[in-house]
Amino acid sequence: MPLPVSSPPTQVEVWDTMWNQMAVHYPFFCIRGVNWFAVDALYRPQITAETTDDQLFALITSALSLFKDAHLLLIDANTVNVGPFVDQTLG
């Protein structure tokens, strides 16, 4: 019996997966002063069926940059873009 074919995730599903993984596994929300629920309320409505991969990458990069945490890294495997999450002036 063949395996069922699944469609790729929607842009909203990608955001939700990232948001939930951070909510479960990232321990420094308080230390970094980031209200993760407020981040979701700000960014998630901007993601629609028309959102491109590049736009989604930019939104996620922007959201994660709020942490100013060098341990957070987002890499786009298709274009090898790396999101700059730390203000380089922080040293």
PDB file of C-alpha atoms in Angstrom, residues 31-78:
ATOM      1  CA  ILE A  31      15.888  37.249  30.584  1.00  0.00           C
ATOM      2  CA  ARG A  32      15.599  38.607  27.033  1.00  0.00           C
ATOM      3  CA  GLY A  33      12.487  40.633  27.854  1.00  0.00           C
ATOM      4  CA  VAL A  34      10.417  39.141  25.029  1.00  0.00           C
ATOM      5  CA  ASN A  35       6.666  38.600  25.367  1.00  0.00           C
ATOM      6  CA  TRP A  36       6.302  35.668  22.950  1.00  0.00           C
ATOM      7  CA  PHE A  37       2.510  35.956  22.876  1.00  0.00           C
ATOM      8  CA  ALA A  38       2.790  39.604  21.823  1.00  0.00           C
ATOM      9  CA  VAL A  39       5.265  38.605  19.097  1.00  0.00           C
ATOM     10  CA  ASP A  40       2.738  36.106  17.761  1.00  0.00           C
ATOM     11  CA  ALA A  41      -0.047  38.706  17.893  1.00  0.00           C
ATOM     12  CA  LEU A  42       2.113  41.131  15.906  1.00  0.00           C
ATOM     13  CA  TYR A  43       3.595  38.838  13.248  1.00  0.00           C
ATOM     14  CA  ARG A  44       1.116  35.994  12.651  1.00  0.00           C
ATOM     15  CA  PRO A  45      -1.610  38.216  11.129  1.00  0.00           C
ATOM     16  CA  GLN A  46       0.934  39.365   8.538  1.00  0.00           C
ATOM     17  CA  ILE A  47       1.241  35.804   7.185  1.00  0.00           C
ATOM     18  CA  THR A  48      -1.284  34.881   4.501  1.00  0.00           C
ATOM     19  CA  ALA A  49      -1.650  32.369   1.683  1.00  0.00           C
ATOM     20  CA  GLU A  50       0.082  34.937  -0.526  1.00  0.00           C
ATOM     21  CA  THR A  51       3.143  35.256   1.739  1.00  0.00           C
ATOM     22  CA  THR A  52       6.240  34.135  -0.149  1.00  0.00           C
ATOM     23  CA  ASP A  53       9.025  32.048   1.348  1.00  0.00           C
ATOM     24  CA  ASP A  54      11.302  35.105   1.347  1.00  0.00           C
ATOM     25  CA  GLN A  55       8.677  37.201   3.131  1.00  0.00           C
ATOM     26  CA  LEU A  56       8.117  34.470   5.722  1.00  0.00           C
ATOM     27  CA  PHE A  57      11.874  34.181   6.240  1.00  0.00           C
ATOM     28  CA  ALA A  58      12.044  37.952   6.799  1.00  0.00           C
ATOM     29  CA  LEU A  59       9.139  37.866   9.293  1.00  0.00           C
ATOM     30  CA  ILE A  60      10.615  34.994  11.287  1.00  0.00           C
ATOM     31  CA  THR A  61      14.049  36.636  11.205  1.00  0.00           C
ATOM     32  CA  SER A  62      12.521  39.880  12.459  1.00  0.00           C
ATOM     33  CA  ALA A  63      10.671  38.099  15.267  1.00  0.00           C
ATOM     34  CA  LEU A  64      13.733  36.163  16.387  1.00  0.00           C
ATOM     35  CA  SER A  65      15.961  39.230  16.224  1.00  0.00           C
ATOM     36  CA  LEU A  66      14.019  40.630  19.193  1.00  0.00           C
ATOM     37  CA  PHE A  67      15.909  38.191  21.404  1.00  0.00           C
ATOM     38  CA  LYS A  68      19.359  39.546  20.495  1.00  0.00           C
ATOM     39  CA  ASP A  69      20.608  36.014  21.105  1.00  0.00           C
ATOM     40  CA  ALA A  70      23.525  34.668  19.072  1.00  0.00           C
ATOM     41  CA  HIS A  71      22.318  31.133  19.814  1.00  0.00           C
ATOM     42  CA  LEU A  72      19.309  31.643  17.545  1.00  0.00           C
ATOM     43  CA  LEU A  73      20.108  31.035  13.906  1.00  0.00           C
ATOM     44  CA  LEU A  74      17.761  30.661  10.963  1.00  0.00           C
ATOM     45  CA  ILE A  75      19.153  29.332   7.710  1.00  0.00           C
ATOM     46  CA  ASP A  76      17.212  29.226   4.442  1.00  0.00           C
ATOM     47  CA  ALA A  77      18.394  26.010   2.808  1.00  0.00           C
ATOM     48  CA  ASN A  78      17.291  27.147  -0.648  1.00  0.00           C
TER      49      ASN A  78
END
